[in-house]
Coordinates of C-alpha atoms in Angstrom, one line a residue:
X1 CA -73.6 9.5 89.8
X2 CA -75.8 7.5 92.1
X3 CA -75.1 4.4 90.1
X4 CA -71.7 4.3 90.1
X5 CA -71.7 4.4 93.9
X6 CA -74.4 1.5 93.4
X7 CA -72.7 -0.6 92.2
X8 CA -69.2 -0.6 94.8
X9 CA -72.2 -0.9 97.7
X10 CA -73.8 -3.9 96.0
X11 CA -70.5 -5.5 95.8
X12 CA -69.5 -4.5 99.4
X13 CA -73.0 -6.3 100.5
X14 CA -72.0 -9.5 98.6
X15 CA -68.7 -9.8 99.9
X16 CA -69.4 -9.3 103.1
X17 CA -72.8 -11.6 103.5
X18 CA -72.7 -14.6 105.0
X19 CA -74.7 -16.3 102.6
X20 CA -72.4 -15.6 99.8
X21 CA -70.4 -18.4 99.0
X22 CA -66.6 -18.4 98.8
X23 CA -66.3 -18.7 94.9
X24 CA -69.0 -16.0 94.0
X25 CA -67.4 -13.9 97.1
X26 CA -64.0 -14.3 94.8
X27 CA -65.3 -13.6 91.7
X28 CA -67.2 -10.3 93.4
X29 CA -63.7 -9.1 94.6
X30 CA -62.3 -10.1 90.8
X31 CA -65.3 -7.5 89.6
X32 CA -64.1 -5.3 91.9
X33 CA -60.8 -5.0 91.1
X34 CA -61.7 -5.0 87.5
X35 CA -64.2 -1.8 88.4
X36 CA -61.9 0.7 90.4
X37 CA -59.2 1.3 86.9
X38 CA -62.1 1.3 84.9
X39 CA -64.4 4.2 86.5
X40 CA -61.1 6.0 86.9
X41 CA -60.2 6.0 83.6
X42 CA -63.9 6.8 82.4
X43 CA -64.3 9.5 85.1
X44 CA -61.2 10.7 85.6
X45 CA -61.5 14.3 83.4
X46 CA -64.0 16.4 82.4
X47 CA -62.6 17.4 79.5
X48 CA -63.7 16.3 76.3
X49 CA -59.6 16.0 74.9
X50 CA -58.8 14.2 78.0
X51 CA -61.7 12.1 77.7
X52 CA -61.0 11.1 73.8
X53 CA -57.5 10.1 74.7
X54 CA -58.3 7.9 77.6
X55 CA -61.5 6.0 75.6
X56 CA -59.5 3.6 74.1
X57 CA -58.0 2.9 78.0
X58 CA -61.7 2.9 78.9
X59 CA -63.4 1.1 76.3
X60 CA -61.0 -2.0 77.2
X61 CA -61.5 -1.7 80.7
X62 CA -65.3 -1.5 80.2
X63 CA -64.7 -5.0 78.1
X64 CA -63.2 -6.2 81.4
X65 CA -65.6 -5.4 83.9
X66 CA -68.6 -7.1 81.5
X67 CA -66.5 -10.1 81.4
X68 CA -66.4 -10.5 85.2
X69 CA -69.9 -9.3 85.3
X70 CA -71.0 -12.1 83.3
X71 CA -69.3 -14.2 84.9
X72 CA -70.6 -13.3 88.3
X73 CA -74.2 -12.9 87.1
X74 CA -73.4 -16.9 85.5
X75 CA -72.6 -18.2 88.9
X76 CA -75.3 -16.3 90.6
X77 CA -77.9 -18.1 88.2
X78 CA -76.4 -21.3 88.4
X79 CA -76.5 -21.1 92.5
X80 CA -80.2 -20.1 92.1
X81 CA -80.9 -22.8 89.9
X82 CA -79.4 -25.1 92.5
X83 CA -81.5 -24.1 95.1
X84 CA -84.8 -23.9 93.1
X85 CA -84.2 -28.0 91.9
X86 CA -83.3 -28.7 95.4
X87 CA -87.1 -27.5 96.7

C-alpha cells in the first residue's frame, strides 16, 4: 500500500521541482497518465474472479507504465551523465 502512494508522490515532487527540466517534467506526466488506469485496473476488486478477468487489462497496462518508466529512468541517466562530464 505504502508504495503505490510512493510512487504518485515521487512523481508529484518531479513535476513540480524547479530543477526538473521541461522534457523529463513531460515524460513524468506521460508516466503518470500511464499509472492512474493501470493501478485501477490492478486494484480495483478484491475478488479473485474480478481480478482474473481484469489481468489481461492489467498486464498490458503494467507493459505501459515500464515503458514510460524506462523511458523516464533513460533520460534521468542521460541528464546525470551530462552533468557528471560537465564537472
Amino acid at each position: 500500500m505504502l508504495a503505490r502512494a510512493h510512487l504518485p508522490a515521487v512523481l508529484m515532487q518531479m513535476e513540480t521541482s524547479p530543477l526538473t527540466a521541461p522534457k523529463i517534467k513531460t515524460q513524468v506526466a506521460e508516466l503518470r497518465r500511464v499509472w492512474e488506469p493501470y493501478q485501477t485496473a490492478l486494484f480495483a476488486s478484491r475478488d479473485a474472479a474480478k481480478m482474473r478477468r481484469n489481468a489481461p487489462l492489467a498486464a498490458g497496462l503494467s507493459e505501459r507504465v515500464l515503458e514510460s518508466t524506462e523511458k523516464l529512468v533513460a533520460m534521468l541517466l542521460e541528464k546525470s551523465q551530462a552533468g557528471s562530464a560537465q564537472r
